CSV table of C-alpha atoms and ligand atoms in Angstrom, one decimal:
chain,number,residue,atom,x,y,z
A,26,MET,CA,0.0,0.0,0.0
A,27,SER,CA,1.1,3.5,-0.6
A,28,SER,CA,2.2,5.5,2.4
A,29,ALA,CA,0.2,8.7,3.0
A,30,SER,CA,0.3,10.6,6.2
A,31,ALA,CA,-1.4,13.7,7.4
A,32,ALA,CA,1.0,16.6,7.9
A,33,PRO,CA,1.1,17.9,11.5
A,34,ALA,CA,-0.6,21.1,10.5
A,35,TYR,CA,-3.7,19.2,9.4
A,36,GLN,CA,-3.9,16.9,12.4
A,37,GLY,CA,-7.2,16.8,14.2
A,38,ARG,CA,-9.1,18.9,11.7
A,39,GLN,CA,-10.7,18.5,8.3
A,40,ILE,CA,-8.9,20.5,5.7
A,41,THR,CA,-10.8,21.6,2.6
A,42,VAL,CA,-8.9,21.7,-0.7
A,43,THR,CA,-9.2,25.5,-0.7
A,44,GLU,CA,-7.6,25.7,2.8
A,45,HIS,CA,-4.9,23.4,1.6
A,46,LEU,CA,-4.2,25.6,-1.5
A,47,LEU,CA,-4.0,28.7,0.7
A,48,LEU,CA,-1.6,26.9,3.1
A,49,HIS,CA,0.6,25.9,0.2
A,50,GLN,CA,0.4,29.4,-1.3
A,51,LYS,CA,1.9,30.7,1.9
A,52,GLN,CA,4.7,28.1,1.8
A,53,SER,CA,5.6,28.9,-1.8
A,54,PRO,CA,6.4,32.5,-2.5
A,55,ALA,CA,6.1,31.7,-6.2
A,56,ALA,CA,2.4,30.9,-5.8
A,57,THR,CA,0.0,33.8,-6.3
A,58,GLY,CA,-3.6,34.5,-5.3
A,59,ILE,CA,-4.4,34.3,-9.0
A,60,PHE,CA,-3.1,30.7,-9.2
A,61,THR,CA,-5.2,29.7,-6.2
A,62,ARG,CA,-8.2,31.3,-7.8
A,63,LEU,CA,-7.6,29.3,-10.9
A,64,LEU,CA,-7.5,26.1,-9.0
A,65,TYR,CA,-10.6,27.1,-7.1
A,66,ASP,CA,-12.6,27.7,-10.3
A,67,LEU,CA,-11.3,24.4,-11.7
A,68,ILE,CA,-12.5,22.6,-8.6
A,69,LEU,CA,-15.9,24.2,-8.9
A,70,ALA,CA,-16.2,23.1,-12.5
A,71,ALA,CA,-15.2,19.5,-11.4
A,72,LYS,CA,-18.0,19.6,-8.8
A,73,LEU,CA,-20.5,20.6,-11.5
A,74,ILE,CA,-19.3,17.7,-13.7
A,75,ALA,CA,-19.4,15.3,-10.7
A,76,ARG,CA,-23.0,16.3,-10.1
A,77,SER,CA,-24.0,15.3,-13.6
A,78,VAL,CA,-21.8,12.2,-13.8
A,79,ASN,CA,-23.4,10.9,-10.5
A,80,LYS,CA,-26.8,11.2,-12.1
A,81,ALA,CA,-25.7,9.8,-15.5
A,82,GLY,CA,-28.2,7.0,-15.5
A,83,LEU,CA,-31.1,9.3,-14.5
A,84,LEU,CA,-30.5,12.3,-16.7
A,85,ASP,CA,-30.8,12.4,-20.4
A,86,VAL,CA,-27.1,13.2,-20.6
A,87,LEU,CA,-26.2,9.9,-22.1
A,88,GLY,CA,-27.8,10.5,-25.5
A,89,GLY,CA,-25.8,11.6,-28.5
A,90,THR,CA,-26.0,15.1,-29.9
A,91,GLY,CA,-29.1,15.8,-32.0
A,92,GLU,CA,-31.5,14.7,-29.3
A,93,VAL,CA,-33.8,17.3,-27.8
A,94,ASN,CA,-34.6,17.3,-24.0
A,95,VAL,CA,-37.7,18.5,-22.3
A,96,GLN,CA,-36.5,22.1,-22.2
A,97,GLY,CA,-36.1,22.0,-26.0
A,98,GLU,CA,-32.3,22.0,-25.7
A,99,ASN,CA,-30.0,19.7,-27.5
A,100,VAL,CA,-29.0,16.7,-25.4
A,101,GLN,CA,-25.2,16.7,-24.9
A,102,LYS,CA,-23.1,13.7,-24.5
A,103,LEU,CA,-21.5,13.9,-21.1
A,104,ASP,CA,-18.0,14.5,-22.4
A,105,GLU,CA,-19.3,17.4,-24.5
A,106,TYR,CA,-21.2,18.7,-21.4
A,107,ALA,CA,-18.0,18.5,-19.2
A,108,ASN,CA,-16.1,20.3,-21.9
A,109,ARG,CA,-18.6,23.1,-22.1
A,110,ILE,CA,-18.7,23.5,-18.3
A,111,LEU,CA,-14.9,23.7,-18.1
A,112,ILE,CA,-14.6,26.2,-20.9
A,113,HIS,CA,-17.5,28.3,-19.6
A,114,ARG,CA,-16.1,28.5,-16.0
A,115,MET,CA,-12.5,28.7,-16.7
A,116,GLN,CA,-12.6,31.5,-19.3
A,117,ARG,CA,-14.0,33.7,-16.6
A,118,SER,CA,-11.3,32.9,-14.0
A,119,GLY,CA,-9.2,35.8,-15.0
A,120,ALA,CA,-6.1,33.6,-14.6
A,121,LEU,CA,-5.8,32.2,-18.1
A,122,CYS,CA,-4.4,33.4,-21.4
A,123,CYS,CA,-5.8,30.3,-23.3
A,124,MET,CA,-6.9,26.8,-22.9
A,125,ALA,CA,-6.7,23.5,-24.8
A,126,SER,CA,-9.0,20.5,-24.5
A,127,GLU,CA,-8.9,17.0,-25.8
A,128,GLU,CA,-12.2,17.8,-27.4
A,129,ASN,CA,-11.1,20.8,-29.4
A,130,ALA,CA,-8.8,20.7,-32.4
A,131,ASP,CA,-7.2,24.1,-31.7
A,132,ILE,CA,-6.2,26.3,-28.8
A,133,ILE,CA,-9.2,27.8,-27.1
A,134,PRO,CA,-8.8,31.6,-26.8
A,135,ILE,CA,-10.2,33.7,-23.9
A,136,PRO,CA,-12.8,36.0,-25.3
A,137,GLU,CA,-11.9,39.7,-25.2
A,138,ARG,CA,-14.6,40.6,-22.7
A,139,PHE,CA,-12.9,38.6,-20.0
A,140,SER,CA,-9.7,39.5,-18.1
A,141,LYS,CA,-6.7,37.4,-18.8
A,142,GLY,CA,-3.8,36.0,-16.8
A,143,ASP,CA,-0.5,34.2,-17.6
A,144,TYR,CA,-1.7,30.6,-17.1
A,145,ILE,CA,-2.6,28.0,-19.7
A,146,LEU,CA,-5.0,25.2,-18.8
A,147,ILE,CA,-5.0,21.9,-20.8
A,148,PHE,CA,-7.6,19.3,-20.0
A,149,ASP,CA,-9.3,16.1,-20.9
A,150,PRO,CA,-12.8,16.9,-19.8
A,151,LEU,CA,-14.1,13.3,-19.4
A,152,ASP,CA,-11.4,10.7,-19.9
A,153,GLY,CA,-12.6,7.2,-20.4
A,154,SER,CA,-16.0,8.4,-21.5
A,155,SER,CA,-16.7,5.2,-23.5
A,156,ASN,CA,-17.1,3.7,-20.0
A,157,ILE,CA,-19.8,6.1,-18.8
A,158,ASP,CA,-22.8,4.3,-20.4
A,159,VAL,CA,-22.0,1.2,-18.2
A,160,ASN,CA,-21.4,3.2,-15.0
A,161,ILE,CA,-17.7,2.6,-14.9
A,162,ASN,CA,-15.3,5.3,-13.5
A,163,VAL,CA,-14.3,8.2,-15.6
A,164,GLY,CA,-12.3,11.3,-14.8
A,165,THR,CA,-11.2,14.8,-15.7
A,166,ILE,CA,-7.4,15.4,-16.2
A,167,PHE,CA,-5.8,18.8,-16.1
A,168,SER,CA,-2.4,20.4,-16.6
A,169,ILE,CA,-1.4,24.0,-15.9
A,170,LEU,CA,1.4,25.8,-17.6
A,171,ARG,CA,2.6,29.4,-17.5
A,172,ARG,CA,3.1,31.3,-20.8
A,173,ASN,CA,6.6,32.2,-21.9
A,174,SER,CA,5.8,35.2,-24.0
A,175,PRO,CA,5.0,38.6,-22.6
A,176,ALA,CA,1.4,39.1,-21.4
A,177,GLU,CA,0.7,42.0,-23.8
A,178,GLN,CA,1.4,39.7,-26.9
A,179,ASP,CA,-0.9,37.2,-28.5
A,180,VAL,CA,-0.4,33.7,-27.3
A,181,VAL,CA,1.8,31.7,-29.7
A,182,ALA,CA,2.2,27.9,-30.2
A,183,ASP,CA,5.4,27.8,-28.2
A,184,ASP,CA,3.5,29.1,-25.1
A,185,VAL,CA,1.4,26.0,-25.2
A,186,LEU,CA,3.7,23.4,-26.6
A,187,GLN,CA,5.9,23.1,-23.5
A,188,PRO,CA,7.4,19.9,-22.1
A,189,GLY,CA,5.8,18.4,-19.0
A,190,TYR,CA,8.5,19.4,-16.6
A,191,LYS,CA,7.3,23.0,-17.1
A,192,GLN,CA,3.9,22.2,-15.6
A,193,VAL,CA,3.1,24.3,-12.5
A,194,ALA,CA,0.3,22.0,-11.5
A,195,ALA,CA,-1.5,18.9,-12.7
A,196,GLY,CA,-4.0,16.5,-11.4
A,197,TYR,CA,-7.3,14.7,-12.0
A,198,VAL,CA,-10.8,14.2,-10.6
A,199,LEU,CA,-11.9,10.7,-10.4
A,200,TYR,CA,-15.7,10.1,-10.6
A,201,GLY,CA,-15.8,6.8,-8.8
A,202,PRO,CA,-17.8,5.4,-5.9
A,203,SER,CA,-16.8,8.7,-4.3
A,204,THR,CA,-15.4,11.7,-6.2
A,205,MET,CA,-11.7,12.3,-5.6
A,206,LEU,CA,-9.4,15.2,-6.5
A,207,VAL,CA,-5.7,14.3,-6.7
A,208,TYR,CA,-3.3,17.1,-7.5
A,209,THR,CA,0.3,18.4,-7.4
A,210,THR,CA,1.9,21.8,-7.6
A,211,GLY,CA,5.3,20.3,-7.3
A,212,GLN,CA,5.1,19.9,-3.6
A,213,GLY,CA,4.0,16.3,-3.3
A,214,VAL,CA,0.7,14.7,-4.3
A,215,HIS,CA,-2.4,15.2,-2.3
A,216,ALA,CA,-5.8,13.6,-2.5
A,217,PHE,CA,-9.2,14.9,-1.5
A,218,THR,CA,-12.5,13.2,-1.3
A,219,LEU,CA,-15.7,15.1,-2.0
A,220,ASP,CA,-18.1,15.0,0.9
A,221,PRO,CA,-21.4,15.4,-0.8
A,222,SER,CA,-23.1,16.5,2.4
A,223,VAL,CA,-21.1,19.7,2.6
A,224,GLY,CA,-20.1,20.0,-1.1
A,225,GLU,CA,-16.4,20.2,-0.2
A,226,PHE,CA,-13.3,18.2,-1.2
A,227,LEU,CA,-11.7,17.2,2.2
A,228,LEU,CA,-8.1,16.1,2.5
A,229,SER,CA,-8.0,12.4,2.7
A,230,HIS,CA,-4.4,11.5,1.7
A,231,ALA,CA,-1.6,14.0,2.2
A,232,ASP,CA,1.8,13.4,0.5
A,233,LEU,CA,1.0,10.2,-1.3
A,234,ARG,CA,3.9,8.0,-2.1
A,235,ILE,CA,3.6,5.3,-4.8
A,236,PRO,CA,5.2,2.0,-3.6
A,237,GLU,CA,8.7,1.5,-5.0
A,238,GLN,CA,7.5,-1.8,-6.5
A,239,GLY,CA,4.0,-3.2,-7.1
A,240,LYS,CA,2.4,-6.4,-8.0
A,241,ILE,CA,-0.1,-5.3,-10.6
A,242,TYR,CA,0.4,-4.7,-14.3
A,243,SER,CA,-2.2,-2.9,-16.3
A,244,VAL,CA,-2.5,-2.9,-20.1
A,245,ASN,CA,-4.9,-3.7,-22.9
A,246,GLU,CA,-3.5,-7.1,-23.8
A,247,GLY,CA,-6.0,-7.4,-26.7
A,248,ASN,CA,-3.5,-5.2,-28.6
A,249,THR,CA,-0.7,-7.8,-28.3
A,250,SER,CA,-0.7,-8.7,-32.0
A,251,PHE,CA,-0.2,-5.0,-32.8
A,252,TRP,CA,2.9,-4.7,-30.7
A,253,ASP,CA,6.5,-5.3,-31.8
A,254,GLU,CA,8.3,-8.3,-30.4
A,255,ALA,CA,10.2,-6.4,-27.7
A,256,THR,CA,7.0,-4.9,-26.3
A,257,ALA,CA,5.1,-8.2,-26.4
A,258,LEU,CA,7.9,-10.0,-24.5
A,259,THR,CA,8.2,-7.1,-22.0
A,260,VAL,CA,4.5,-7.3,-21.2
A,261,ALA,CA,4.5,-11.1,-21.1
A,262,ASN,CA,7.4,-10.9,-18.7
A,263,PHE,CA,5.1,-9.7,-15.9
A,264,LYS,CA,3.4,-13.1,-16.1
A,265,GLY,CA,6.6,-15.0,-15.5
A,266,LYS,CA,9.2,-15.0,-12.7
A,267,ALA,CA,12.1,-13.0,-14.2
A,268,ASN,CA,10.6,-9.7,-13.1
A,269,PRO,CA,11.2,-7.4,-10.1
A,270,ARG,CA,8.7,-9.4,-8.1
A,271,GLY,CA,10.2,-12.8,-8.9
A,272,LYS,CA,6.7,-14.2,-9.6
A,273,PRO,CA,3.7,-13.4,-11.7
A,274,TYR,CA,2.0,-10.1,-11.3
A,275,THR,CA,-1.8,-9.7,-11.0
A,276,HIS,CA,-3.5,-8.1,-14.0
A,277,ARG,CA,-6.0,-5.2,-13.8
A,278,TYR,CA,-7.4,-3.0,-16.6
A,279,VAL,CA,-10.4,-0.7,-16.4
A,280,GLY,CA,-9.8,1.1,-19.7
A,281,SER,CA,-10.2,4.6,-18.0
A,282,LEU,CA,-6.7,6.1,-17.6
A,283,VAL,CA,-7.8,8.0,-14.5
A,284,ALA,CA,-9.0,4.9,-12.8
A,285,ASP,CA,-6.1,2.7,-13.9
A,286,PHE,CA,-3.6,5.4,-12.9
A,287,HIS,CA,-5.3,6.0,-9.5
A,288,ARG,CA,-5.1,2.4,-8.6
A,289,THR,CA,-1.4,2.3,-9.7
A,290,LEU,CA,-0.7,5.4,-7.5
A,291,PHE,CA,-2.2,3.8,-4.4
A,292,TYR,CA,-1.3,0.2,-4.9
A,293,GLY,CA,1.9,0.5,-7.0
A,294,GLY,CA,2.7,-1.5,-10.1
A,295,ILE,CA,2.7,-0.4,-13.7
A,296,PHE,CA,0.2,1.0,-16.3
A,297,MET,CA,1.2,0.6,-19.9
A,298,TYR,CA,-0.2,1.9,-23.2
A,299,PRO,CA,2.6,0.8,-25.7
A,300,LEU,CA,3.3,1.9,-29.2
A,301,ASP,CA,1.1,-0.2,-31.6
A,302,TYR,CA,1.1,-1.0,-35.3
A,303,LYS,CA,-2.6,-0.9,-35.9
A,304,ASN,CA,-1.7,1.4,-38.7
A,305,PRO,CA,1.6,-0.2,-39.8
A,306,GLU,CA,2.8,2.9,-41.6
A,307,HIS,CA,2.2,5.1,-38.6
A,308,PRO,CA,2.9,3.2,-35.4
A,309,LYS,CA,1.8,5.3,-32.4
A,310,GLY,CA,0.7,5.3,-28.8
A,311,LYS,CA,-2.9,6.1,-28.0
A,312,LEU,CA,-2.7,8.5,-25.1
A,313,ARG,CA,-2.2,12.3,-25.7
A,314,LEU,CA,1.0,13.7,-24.3
A,315,MET,CA,-0.4,17.1,-23.2
A,316,CYS,CA,-3.7,16.3,-21.6
A,317,GLU,CA,-3.1,12.7,-20.5
A,318,ALA,CA,0.5,11.4,-20.2
A,319,ALA,CA,2.3,14.6,-19.0
A,320,PRO,CA,-0.1,15.5,-16.1
A,321,MET,CA,0.0,11.8,-14.9
A,322,ALA,CA,3.8,11.8,-15.3
A,323,PHE,CA,4.1,14.9,-13.1
A,324,LEU,CA,1.9,13.2,-10.4
A,325,ALA,CA,3.8,9.9,-10.7
A,326,GLU,CA,7.2,11.6,-10.3
A,327,GLN,CA,6.0,13.8,-7.4
A,328,ALA,CA,4.8,10.6,-5.7
A,329,GLY,CA,8.2,8.9,-6.2
A,330,GLY,CA,7.4,6.9,-9.3
A,331,LEU,CA,8.4,7.2,-13.0
A,332,ALA,CA,6.9,7.7,-16.4
A,333,THR,CA,8.5,7.0,-19.8
A,334,ASP,CA,7.6,6.4,-23.4
A,335,GLY,CA,10.0,3.4,-23.3
A,336,THR,CA,13.1,5.4,-23.8
A,337,ARG,CA,12.4,9.0,-22.9
A,338,ARG,CA,11.2,10.6,-19.6
A,339,ILE,CA,7.7,11.7,-20.4
A,340,LEU,CA,8.2,15.1,-18.7
A,341,ASP,CA,11.2,15.9,-21.1
A,342,ILE,CA,9.2,15.4,-24.3
A,343,VAL,CA,8.6,18.6,-26.2
A,344,PRO,CA,5.2,18.3,-27.9
A,345,GLU,CA,5.2,18.7,-31.7
A,346,SER,CA,1.5,19.5,-31.7
A,347,LEU,CA,-1.4,19.9,-29.3
A,348,HIS,CA,-2.8,16.4,-29.7
A,349,VAL,CA,0.5,14.4,-30.2
A,350,ARG,CA,0.2,10.9,-28.8
A,351,VAL,CA,2.9,8.9,-27.0
A,352,PRO,CA,3.4,5.4,-25.7
A,353,LEU,CA,3.2,5.4,-21.9
A,354,TYR,CA,4.7,3.3,-19.1
A,355,ILE,CA,4.0,4.7,-15.7
A,356,GLY,CA,4.0,3.7,-12.1
A,357,SER,CA,6.3,2.2,-9.5
A,358,ARG,CA,10.0,3.1,-10.0
A,359,LYS,CA,11.3,-0.5,-10.0
A,360,ASP,CA,8.6,-1.7,-12.4
A,361,VAL,CA,9.0,1.1,-14.9
A,362,GLU,CA,12.8,0.8,-14.7
A,363,HIS,CA,12.4,-2.9,-15.5
A,364,VAL,CA,10.4,-2.1,-18.6
A,365,MET,CA,12.9,0.5,-19.8
A,366,GLY,CA,15.7,-2.0,-19.3
A,367,ARG,CA,14.0,-4.6,-21.4
A,368,LEU,CA,12.9,-2.2,-24.2
A,369,ARG,CA,16.4,-0.9,-24.5
A,370,GLN,CA,17.9,-4.4,-25.0
B,26,LIG,P1,-10.5,8.9,-24.4
B,26,LIG,O1,-9.7,10.1,-24.0
B,26,LIG,O2,-11.1,9.0,-25.8
B,26,LIG,O3,-11.5,8.5,-23.4
B,26,LIG,O4,-9.4,7.7,-24.6
B,26,LIG,C1,-8.5,7.5,-23.6
B,26,LIG,C2,-8.7,6.2,-22.9
B,26,LIG,C3,-8.0,6.2,-21.6
B,26,LIG,O5,-8.8,6.6,-20.5
B,26,LIG,C4,-7.7,4.7,-21.5
B,26,LIG,O6,-6.4,4.5,-20.8
B,26,LIG,C5,-7.6,4.2,-22.9
B,26,LIG,O7,-8.3,5.2,-23.7
B,26,LIG,C6,-8.1,2.9,-23.1
B,26,LIG,O8,-8.0,2.6,-24.5
B,26,LIG,P2,-8.3,1.1,-25.0
B,26,LIG,O9,-9.8,1.0,-25.0
B,26,LIG,O10,-7.7,1.1,-26.4
B,26,LIG,O11,-7.7,0.1,-24.1
B,27,LIG,MG1,-8.8,10.9,-22.7
């Protein structure tokens, strides 16, 4: 199990995520009130999404676009709804100069009528949304960068296409049996659980540490025939004895990155989405660097784990484009190192 302990300042009282942010703001002179406001707005958007996700089977939100609800409005798929909520709320935060979403092809500008800040928010509004119709966990992933160019200039591609190590914050909200927020600002990884009776995320796990080595491997093995030999042998290795554990690992796979990563963070082990040759001329990973792999890599490293595309540290990869995809191996340090060692052979 991961080690997570309450910091002395929190002992004996229930800390909301807002209080936690303010406490960290005091500890870090680099943090500003604007940044705290940005996270506060993001948390509010997440609560609104959680409210709808929790009623997914009851509301008409599962239909595709084109349907009309009783108010005469178009019924939105839940991922489109989550995207709309995030854009609507966050463009009013006053902290952002632009956004980028998994659901939008291009950078999302902040309309002229709203005030702007230096931060850039990149998000996957509802990751794993193919699971929503069967009431399986989904999540919202976010990554926050700060622009490089001067505030008075228009945002340029280089402001957004920054490597993951430049993130100032990252995290996710897991809509599971309870709703959890897990985030880092580079000062450890902290998890909060939404108490629906008070509508607040309360600190449930301070300073999460991913176990050095786990006993679970997580991958879509249905893709085996699309992998190269080295990848297939590396994954198969977790079923044998010549691995860090010295005996077969257990296999778990939800198919929602947030859920699979969350389990990996708490229990240890490794999550993999390797390069595949489904399109033999263009082999690629599935997961997006900027809104999926990089934020999870920041969390993994802050918790003492590792994240690689097989050869490169995920946080060092400079994105060529907004929606560039990468292979991903992420989790316990020893398990990820084992994979890197094998793939390099
Ligand atoms: P999505 O962003 O379109 O939901 O796709 C990303 C999801 C991840 O949550 C998950 O790890 C992966 O796709 C599962 O893919 P597969 O169904 O190919 O195993
Ligand atoms: Mg996704």
